[in-house]
Coordinates of C-alpha atoms in Angstrom, one line a residue:
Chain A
X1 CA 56.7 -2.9 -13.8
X2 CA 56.8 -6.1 -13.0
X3 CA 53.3 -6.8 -11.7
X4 CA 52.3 -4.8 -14.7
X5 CA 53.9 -7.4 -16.5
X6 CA 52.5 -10.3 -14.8
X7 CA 49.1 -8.6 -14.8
X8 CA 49.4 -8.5 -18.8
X9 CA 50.7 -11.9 -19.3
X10 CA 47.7 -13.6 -17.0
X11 CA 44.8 -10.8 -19.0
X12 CA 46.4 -12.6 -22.3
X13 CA 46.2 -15.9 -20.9
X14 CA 42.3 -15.5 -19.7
X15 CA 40.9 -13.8 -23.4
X16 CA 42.6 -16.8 -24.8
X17 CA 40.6 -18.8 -22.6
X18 CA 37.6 -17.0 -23.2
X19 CA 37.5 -17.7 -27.1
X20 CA 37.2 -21.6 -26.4
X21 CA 34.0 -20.7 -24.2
X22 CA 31.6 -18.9 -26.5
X23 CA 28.5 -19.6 -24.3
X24 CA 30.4 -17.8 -21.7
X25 CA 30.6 -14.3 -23.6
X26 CA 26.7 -13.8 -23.3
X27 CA 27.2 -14.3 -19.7
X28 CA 25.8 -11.1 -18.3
X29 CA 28.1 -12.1 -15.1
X30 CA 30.8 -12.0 -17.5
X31 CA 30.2 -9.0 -19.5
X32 CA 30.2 -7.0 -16.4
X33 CA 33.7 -8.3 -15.1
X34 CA 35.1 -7.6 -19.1
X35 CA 34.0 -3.9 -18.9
X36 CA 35.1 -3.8 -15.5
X37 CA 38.4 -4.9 -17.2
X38 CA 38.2 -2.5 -19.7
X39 CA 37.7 0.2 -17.2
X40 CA 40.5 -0.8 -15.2
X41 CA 43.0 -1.2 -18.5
X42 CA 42.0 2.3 -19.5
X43 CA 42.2 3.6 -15.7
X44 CA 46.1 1.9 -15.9
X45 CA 46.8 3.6 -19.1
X46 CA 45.7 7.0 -18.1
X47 CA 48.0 6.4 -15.0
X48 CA 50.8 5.9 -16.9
X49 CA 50.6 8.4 -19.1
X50 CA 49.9 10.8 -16.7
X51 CA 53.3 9.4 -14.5
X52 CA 55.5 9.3 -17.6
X53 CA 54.3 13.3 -19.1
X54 CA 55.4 13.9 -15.1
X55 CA 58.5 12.4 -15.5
X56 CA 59.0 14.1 -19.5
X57 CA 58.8 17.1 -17.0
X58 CA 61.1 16.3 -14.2
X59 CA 63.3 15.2 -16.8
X60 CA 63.7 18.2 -19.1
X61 CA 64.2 20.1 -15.8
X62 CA 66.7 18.2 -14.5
X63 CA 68.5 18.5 -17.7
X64 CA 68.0 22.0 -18.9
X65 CA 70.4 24.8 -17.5
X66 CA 70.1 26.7 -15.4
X67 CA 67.6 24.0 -13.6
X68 CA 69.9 21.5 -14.0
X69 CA 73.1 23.2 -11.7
X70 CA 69.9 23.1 -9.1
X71 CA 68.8 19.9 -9.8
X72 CA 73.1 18.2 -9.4
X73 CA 73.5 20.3 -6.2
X74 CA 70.4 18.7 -4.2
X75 CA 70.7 15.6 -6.0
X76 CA 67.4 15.3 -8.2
X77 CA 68.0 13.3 -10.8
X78 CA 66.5 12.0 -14.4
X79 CA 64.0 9.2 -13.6
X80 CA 62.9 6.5 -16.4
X81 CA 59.6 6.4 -18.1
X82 CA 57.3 3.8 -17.4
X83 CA 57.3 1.4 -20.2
X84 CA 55.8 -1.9 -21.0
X85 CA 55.9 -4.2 -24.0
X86 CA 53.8 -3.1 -26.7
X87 CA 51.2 -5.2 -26.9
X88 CA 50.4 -4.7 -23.2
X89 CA 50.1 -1.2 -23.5
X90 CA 46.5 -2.0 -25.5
X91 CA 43.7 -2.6 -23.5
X92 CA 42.4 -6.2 -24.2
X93 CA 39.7 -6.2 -26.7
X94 CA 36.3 -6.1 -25.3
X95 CA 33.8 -7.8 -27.9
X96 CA 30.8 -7.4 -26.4
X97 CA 27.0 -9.0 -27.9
Chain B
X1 CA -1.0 14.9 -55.7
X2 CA 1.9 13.3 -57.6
X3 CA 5.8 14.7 -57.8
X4 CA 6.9 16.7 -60.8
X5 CA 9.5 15.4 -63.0
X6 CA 11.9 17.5 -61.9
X7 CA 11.4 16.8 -58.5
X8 CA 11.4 13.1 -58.8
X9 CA 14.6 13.1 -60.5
X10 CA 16.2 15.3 -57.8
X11 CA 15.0 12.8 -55.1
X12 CA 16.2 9.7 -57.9
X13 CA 19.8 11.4 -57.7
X14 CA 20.2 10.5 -53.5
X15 CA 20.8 6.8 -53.6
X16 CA 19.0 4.8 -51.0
X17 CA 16.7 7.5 -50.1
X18 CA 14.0 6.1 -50.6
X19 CA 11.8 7.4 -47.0
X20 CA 12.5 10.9 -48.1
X21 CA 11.0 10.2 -51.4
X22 CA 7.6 9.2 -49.7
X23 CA 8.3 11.9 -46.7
X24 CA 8.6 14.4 -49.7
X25 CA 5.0 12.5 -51.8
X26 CA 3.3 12.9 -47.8
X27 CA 4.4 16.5 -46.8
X28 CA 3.1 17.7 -50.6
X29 CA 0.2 19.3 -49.2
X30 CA 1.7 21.2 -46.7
X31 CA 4.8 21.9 -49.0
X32 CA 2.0 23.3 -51.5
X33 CA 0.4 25.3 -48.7
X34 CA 4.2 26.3 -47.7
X35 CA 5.1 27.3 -51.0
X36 CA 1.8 29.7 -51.0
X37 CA 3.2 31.3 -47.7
X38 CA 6.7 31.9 -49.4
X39 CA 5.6 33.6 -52.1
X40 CA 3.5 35.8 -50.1
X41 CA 6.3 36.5 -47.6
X42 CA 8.7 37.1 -50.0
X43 CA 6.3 39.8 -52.0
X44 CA 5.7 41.0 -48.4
X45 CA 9.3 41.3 -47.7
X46 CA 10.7 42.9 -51.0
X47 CA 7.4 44.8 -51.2
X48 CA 8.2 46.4 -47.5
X49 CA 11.6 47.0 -48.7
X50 CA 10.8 49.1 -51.9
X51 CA 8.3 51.3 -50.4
X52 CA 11.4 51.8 -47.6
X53 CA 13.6 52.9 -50.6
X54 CA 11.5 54.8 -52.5
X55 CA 10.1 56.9 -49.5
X56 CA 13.3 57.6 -48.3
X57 CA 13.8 60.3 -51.2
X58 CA 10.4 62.1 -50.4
X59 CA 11.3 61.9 -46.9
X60 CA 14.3 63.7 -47.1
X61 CA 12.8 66.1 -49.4
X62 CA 10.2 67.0 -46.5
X63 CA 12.5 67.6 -44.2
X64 CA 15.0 69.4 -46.6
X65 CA 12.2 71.4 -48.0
X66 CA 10.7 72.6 -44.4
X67 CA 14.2 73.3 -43.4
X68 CA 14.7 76.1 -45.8
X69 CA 10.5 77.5 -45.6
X70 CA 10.7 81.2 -44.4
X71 CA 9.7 81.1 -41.3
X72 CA 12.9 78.6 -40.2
X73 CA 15.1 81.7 -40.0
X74 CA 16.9 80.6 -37.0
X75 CA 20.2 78.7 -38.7
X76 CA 20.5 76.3 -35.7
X77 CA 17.3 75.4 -36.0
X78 CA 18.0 74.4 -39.9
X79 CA 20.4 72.7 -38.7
X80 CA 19.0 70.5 -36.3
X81 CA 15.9 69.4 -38.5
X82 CA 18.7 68.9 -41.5
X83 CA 20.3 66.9 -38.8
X84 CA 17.8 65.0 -36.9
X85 CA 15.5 64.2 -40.2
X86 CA 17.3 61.5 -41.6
X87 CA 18.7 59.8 -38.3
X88 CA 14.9 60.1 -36.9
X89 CA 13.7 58.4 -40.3
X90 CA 17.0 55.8 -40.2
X91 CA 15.6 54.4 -37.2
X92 CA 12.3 54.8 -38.2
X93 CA 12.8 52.8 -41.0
X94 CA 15.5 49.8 -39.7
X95 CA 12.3 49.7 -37.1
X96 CA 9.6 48.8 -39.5
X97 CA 11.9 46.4 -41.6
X98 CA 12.9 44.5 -38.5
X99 CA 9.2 45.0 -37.1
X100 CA 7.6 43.7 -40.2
X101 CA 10.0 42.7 -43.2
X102 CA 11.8 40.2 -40.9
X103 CA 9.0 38.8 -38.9
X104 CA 7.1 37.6 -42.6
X105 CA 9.9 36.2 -43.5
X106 CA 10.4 34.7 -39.7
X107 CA 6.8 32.9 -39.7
X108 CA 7.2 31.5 -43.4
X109 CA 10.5 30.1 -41.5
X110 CA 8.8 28.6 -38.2
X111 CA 6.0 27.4 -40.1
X112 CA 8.3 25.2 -42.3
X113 CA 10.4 24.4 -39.8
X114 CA 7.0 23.0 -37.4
X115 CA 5.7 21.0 -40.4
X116 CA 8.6 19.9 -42.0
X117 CA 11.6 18.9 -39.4
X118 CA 9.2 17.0 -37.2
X119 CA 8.1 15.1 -39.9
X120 CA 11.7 14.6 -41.2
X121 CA 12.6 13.6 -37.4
X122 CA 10.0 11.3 -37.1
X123 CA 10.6 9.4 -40.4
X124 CA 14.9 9.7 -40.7
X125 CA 15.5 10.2 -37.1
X126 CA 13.6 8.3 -34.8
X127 CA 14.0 9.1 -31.0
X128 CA 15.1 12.5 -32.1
X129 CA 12.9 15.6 -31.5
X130 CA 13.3 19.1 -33.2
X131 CA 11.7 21.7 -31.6
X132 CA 12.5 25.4 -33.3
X133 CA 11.3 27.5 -30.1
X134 CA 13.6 26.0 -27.8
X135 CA 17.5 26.0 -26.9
X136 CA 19.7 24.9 -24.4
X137 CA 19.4 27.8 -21.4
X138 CA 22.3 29.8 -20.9
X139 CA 23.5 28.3 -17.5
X140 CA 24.6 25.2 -19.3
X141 CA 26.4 27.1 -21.4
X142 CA 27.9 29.5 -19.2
X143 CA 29.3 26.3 -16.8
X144 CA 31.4 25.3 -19.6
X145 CA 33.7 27.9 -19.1
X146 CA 34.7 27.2 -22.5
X147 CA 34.2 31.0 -23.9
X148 CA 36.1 33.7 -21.4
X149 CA 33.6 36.8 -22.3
X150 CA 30.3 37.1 -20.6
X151 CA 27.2 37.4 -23.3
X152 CA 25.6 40.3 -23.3
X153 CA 22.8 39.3 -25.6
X154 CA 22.3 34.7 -25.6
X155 CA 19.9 33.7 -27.6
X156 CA 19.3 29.7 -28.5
X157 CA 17.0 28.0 -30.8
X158 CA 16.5 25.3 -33.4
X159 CA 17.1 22.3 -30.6
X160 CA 17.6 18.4 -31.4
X161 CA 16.5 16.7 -28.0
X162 CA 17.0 12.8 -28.0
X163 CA 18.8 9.6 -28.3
X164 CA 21.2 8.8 -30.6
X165 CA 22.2 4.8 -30.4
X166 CA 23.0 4.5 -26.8
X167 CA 23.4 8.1 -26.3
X168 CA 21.0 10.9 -24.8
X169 CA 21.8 14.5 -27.0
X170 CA 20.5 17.4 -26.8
X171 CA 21.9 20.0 -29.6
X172 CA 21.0 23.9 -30.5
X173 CA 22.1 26.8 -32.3
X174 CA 23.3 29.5 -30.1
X175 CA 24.7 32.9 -30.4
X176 CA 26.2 35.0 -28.1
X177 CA 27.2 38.3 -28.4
X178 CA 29.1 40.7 -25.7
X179 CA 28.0 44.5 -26.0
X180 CA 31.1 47.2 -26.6
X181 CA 31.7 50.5 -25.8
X182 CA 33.1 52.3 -29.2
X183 CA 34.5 55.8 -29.9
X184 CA 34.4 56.8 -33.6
X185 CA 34.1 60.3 -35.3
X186 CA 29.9 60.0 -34.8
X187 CA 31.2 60.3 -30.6
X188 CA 30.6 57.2 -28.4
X189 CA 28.6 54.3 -29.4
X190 CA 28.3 51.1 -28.8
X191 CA 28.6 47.4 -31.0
X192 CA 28.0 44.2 -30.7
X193 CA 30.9 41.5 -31.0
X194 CA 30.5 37.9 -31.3
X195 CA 31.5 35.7 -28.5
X196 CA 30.4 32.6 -30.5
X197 CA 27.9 31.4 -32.7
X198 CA 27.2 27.7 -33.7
X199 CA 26.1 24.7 -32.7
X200 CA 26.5 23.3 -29.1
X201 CA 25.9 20.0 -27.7
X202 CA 25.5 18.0 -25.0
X203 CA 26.1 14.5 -25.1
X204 CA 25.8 11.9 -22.2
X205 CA 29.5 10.8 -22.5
X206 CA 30.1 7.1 -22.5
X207 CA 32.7 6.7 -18.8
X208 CA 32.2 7.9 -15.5
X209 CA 34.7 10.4 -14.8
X210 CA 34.5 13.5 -11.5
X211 CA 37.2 15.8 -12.4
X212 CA 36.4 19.0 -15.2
X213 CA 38.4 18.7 -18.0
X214 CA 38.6 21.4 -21.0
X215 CA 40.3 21.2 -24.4
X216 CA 40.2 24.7 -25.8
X217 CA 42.1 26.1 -29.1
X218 CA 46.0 26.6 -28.8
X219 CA 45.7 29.9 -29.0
X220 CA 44.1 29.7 -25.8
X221 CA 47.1 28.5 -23.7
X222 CA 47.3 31.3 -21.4
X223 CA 43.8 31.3 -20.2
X224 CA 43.8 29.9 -15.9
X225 CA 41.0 28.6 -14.6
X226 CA 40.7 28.6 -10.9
X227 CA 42.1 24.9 -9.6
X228 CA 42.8 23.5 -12.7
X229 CA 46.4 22.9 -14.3
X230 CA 47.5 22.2 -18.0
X231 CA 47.5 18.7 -19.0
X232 CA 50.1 18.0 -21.6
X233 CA 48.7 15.2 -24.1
X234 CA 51.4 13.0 -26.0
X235 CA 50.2 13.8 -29.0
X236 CA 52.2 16.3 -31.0
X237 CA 49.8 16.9 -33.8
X238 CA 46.7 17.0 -31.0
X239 CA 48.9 19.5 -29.2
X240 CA 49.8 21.6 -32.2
X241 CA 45.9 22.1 -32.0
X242 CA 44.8 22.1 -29.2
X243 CA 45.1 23.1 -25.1
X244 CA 43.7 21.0 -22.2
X245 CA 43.1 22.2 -19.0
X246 CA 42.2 19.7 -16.6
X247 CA 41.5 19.3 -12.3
X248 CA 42.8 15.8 -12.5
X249 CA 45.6 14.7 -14.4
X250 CA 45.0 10.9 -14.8
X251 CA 40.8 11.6 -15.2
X252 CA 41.9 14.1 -18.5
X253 CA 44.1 11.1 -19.9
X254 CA 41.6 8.8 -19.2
X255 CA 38.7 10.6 -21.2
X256 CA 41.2 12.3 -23.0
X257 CA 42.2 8.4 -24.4
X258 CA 44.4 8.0 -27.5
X259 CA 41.6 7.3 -29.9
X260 CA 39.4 10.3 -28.4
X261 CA 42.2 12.5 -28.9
X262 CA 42.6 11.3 -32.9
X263 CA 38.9 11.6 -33.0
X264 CA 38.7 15.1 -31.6
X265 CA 41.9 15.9 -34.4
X266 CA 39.9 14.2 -37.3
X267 CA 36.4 16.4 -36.3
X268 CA 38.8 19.7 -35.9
X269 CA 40.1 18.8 -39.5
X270 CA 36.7 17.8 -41.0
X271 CA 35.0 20.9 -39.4
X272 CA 37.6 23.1 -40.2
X273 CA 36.4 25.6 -37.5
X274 CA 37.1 26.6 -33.7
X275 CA 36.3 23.8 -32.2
X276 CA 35.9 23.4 -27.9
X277 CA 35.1 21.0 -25.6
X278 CA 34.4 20.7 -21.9
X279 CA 33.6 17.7 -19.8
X280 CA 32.1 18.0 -16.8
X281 CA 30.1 15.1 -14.5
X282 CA 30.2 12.5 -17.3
X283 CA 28.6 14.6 -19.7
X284 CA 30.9 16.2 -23.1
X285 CA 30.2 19.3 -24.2
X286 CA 31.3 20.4 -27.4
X287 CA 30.7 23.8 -29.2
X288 CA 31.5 24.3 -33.1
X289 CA 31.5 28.4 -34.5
X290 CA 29.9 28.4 -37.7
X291 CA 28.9 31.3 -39.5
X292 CA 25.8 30.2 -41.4
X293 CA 22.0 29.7 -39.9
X294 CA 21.6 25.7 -39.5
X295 CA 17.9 24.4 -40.1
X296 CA 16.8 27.5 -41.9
X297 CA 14.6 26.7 -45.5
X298 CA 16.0 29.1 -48.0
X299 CA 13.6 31.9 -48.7
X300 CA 14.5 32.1 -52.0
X301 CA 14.0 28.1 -53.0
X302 CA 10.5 26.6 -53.7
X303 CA 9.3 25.1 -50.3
X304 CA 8.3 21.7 -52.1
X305 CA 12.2 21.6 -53.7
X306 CA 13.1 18.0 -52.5
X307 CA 16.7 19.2 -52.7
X308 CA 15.8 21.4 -49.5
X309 CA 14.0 18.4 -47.3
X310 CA 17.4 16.8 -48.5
X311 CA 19.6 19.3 -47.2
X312 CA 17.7 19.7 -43.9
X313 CA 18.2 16.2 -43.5
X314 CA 21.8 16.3 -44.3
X315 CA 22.3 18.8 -41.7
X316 CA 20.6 17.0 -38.9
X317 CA 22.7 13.6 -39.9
X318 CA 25.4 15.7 -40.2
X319 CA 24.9 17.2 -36.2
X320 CA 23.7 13.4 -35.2
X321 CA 27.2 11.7 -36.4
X322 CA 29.1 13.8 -33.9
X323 CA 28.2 11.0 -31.4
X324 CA 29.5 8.3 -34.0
X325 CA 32.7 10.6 -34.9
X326 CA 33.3 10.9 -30.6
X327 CA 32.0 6.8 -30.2
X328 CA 30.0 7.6 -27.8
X329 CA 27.9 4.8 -28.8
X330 CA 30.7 2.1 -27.8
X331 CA 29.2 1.4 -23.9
X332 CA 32.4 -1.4 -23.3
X333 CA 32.7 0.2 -19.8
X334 CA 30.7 -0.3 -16.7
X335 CA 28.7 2.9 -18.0
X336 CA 25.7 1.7 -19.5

């Protein structure tokens, strides 16, 4: 999470960057790493979806008898959903052309 | 040849629509020669189907009346001609209005289709081709998996081959049909049911994904397909609607993204029909059941009706802006 978090906070920092260089976004260098980046965002996203409908799962089996007398006697237990502040769960905005 | 009054206005009330206008004052020669063809195929029809009727009567009164001539004095022989007339003549008669009713109406059809939709493609539509003849083969649609029975009878026409923005299409109108064994009072027999009929496309989807993802309707939760699992998608309303069956969990939520699953809601709502889709090696698949004919003039409607050129038209937007409503236009990823 906390890579995540550092991931998010250094994306901001370089769109920010980006909006001072306008020459920059008809880079076709550029526009290739941005989709990339889009890709990857997206890629991340689907991840963590996919881990936290897992863990929805895990979770309503641990909790739900009679799974759950299983679950307390070999020690699985409920596991927290991935989260991340809002405004890093978007992926950046890719303004391309 | 200039437009009638009543046809200028009709093409006045469609704001902006200006190329159909001029499509409609190019095409007036072959719409006249069109309209000629309609008229004769519809007397042909009707005319077939009158002298059908009104033979039917003397028919049955040939066979009733040699049934009961002196020299039939064997009852089971009565019988059997009593029997056997009018099925022999039922047959006889659904032959020659399929054989010949059907097929006049059928050229008028092709004929307007040839002259007309290519034209319309060409001026409304570039980079979009309409070819009546053709369909999308059944392998394609069989590899979807998307429909559980196996077709008896497949047939495909009326396709849209092109690109769309960014976007290579190719759409048709299929039906499929599965053939049924029946047991009534007339002893066995056997029916056709409908598997599905509609429209189905394919559509170059805009990311690379390897994995085979499915969304089907709910009602469809129990179906299995070999090496795939159900993916559960976040979305309550989405999942009220729909099932997803996928081989990789994280490649369904990454083609299955938020957006795409509020975009697949909104064309389920808009359509208002069974809706499916399948995704399989970066290409989407989606099939909408309707029950009408798409592309088909109305027999009954004056070929040079600008109304009709207009609805044809509407109908091909309306096919064409299933790659808007599913943005498969937006290329923001290393797919290009």
């Amino acid at each position: 999470m906390e890579a995540e978090s550092d991931l998010g906070a250094a994306l901001a920092l370089l769109i920010g960057r980006i909006e001072s260089y306008p020459e920059l976004k008809a880079d076709q260098q550029f526009l290739r790493l941005q989709a990339t980046l889009t890709e990857i965002e997206e890629q991340i996203s689907a991840s963590r979806r996919a881990y936290n409908a897992a863990v929805f799962e895990h979770n309503n089996i641990v909790e739900q008898f009679p799974s759950s007398m299983v679950a307390s006697a070999t020690g699985f237990r409920t596991r927290p959903f991935f989260s991340t502040d809002p405004v890093a769960q978007r992926a950046p905005a890719a303004k391309l052309g | 040849m200039t437009q009638t009054p009543r046809e200028a206005a009709a093409l006045k009330s469609y704001a902006g629509l200006e190329s159909l206008a001029e499509l409609h004052t190019q095409l007036k020669p072959v719409l006249d020669e069109l309209e000629t063809d309609r008229r004769r195929a519809l007397w042909s029809y009707w005319g077939i189907v009158a002298s059908l009727i009104l033979a039917t009567p003397v028919v049955f009164a040939v066979f009733f009346g040699a049934a009961w001539l002196p020299h039939f004095t064997n009852p089971e022989a009565t019988g059997l001609l009593l029997f056997s007339g009018p099925v022999v003549w039922f047959f006889t008669a659904s032959w020659i209005y399929r054989r010949k009713a059907q097929t006049r109406t059928g050229n008028y059809s092709r004929r307007y289709k040839e002259a007309v939709f290519n034209a319309l493609c060409r001026r409304a539509f570039p980079g979009v081709q309409f070819s009546p003849g053709d369909g999308i083969p059944y392998h394609e649609f069989a590899r979807t998996g998307l429909f559980l029975d196996v077709p008896s009878v497949y047939l495909s026409e009326d396709k849209l081959q092109g690109r769309v923005g960014r976007t290579d299409i190719r759409l048709a109108e299929i039906t499929a049909e599965r053939k049924k064994l029946k047991l009534d009072s007339d002893g066995l027999g056997t029916e056709y049911v409908r598997i599905f009929h509609g429209l189905f496309l394919i559509a170059d989807f805009h990311k690379h994904f390897r994995s085979t993802i499915r969304v089907l309707p709910e009602r469809q939760k129990n179906r299995t397909f070999p090496g795939e699992q159900l993916v559960h998608m976040e979305d309550p309303e989405f999942e009220a609607e729909f099932v997803v069956y996928g081989t990789d969990q994280v490649d369904a939520r990454y083609v299955l993204s938020t957006s795409m699953l509020r975009r697949i809601l909104e064309l389920r709502l808009r359509w208002a029909t069974d809706l499916r889709l399948a995704f399989l090696e970066s290409h989407v698949y989606l099939t909408i059941a309707q029950d009408r004919n798409w592309f088909e003039p109305n027999l009954y409607r004056s070929a040079q009706d600008p109304h009709q050129i207009q609805q044809l038209a509407d109908q091909v937007g309306l096919c064409l802006n299933l790659v808007e409503e599913l943005n498969l236009n937006t290329r923001i990823w290393s797919k290009k």
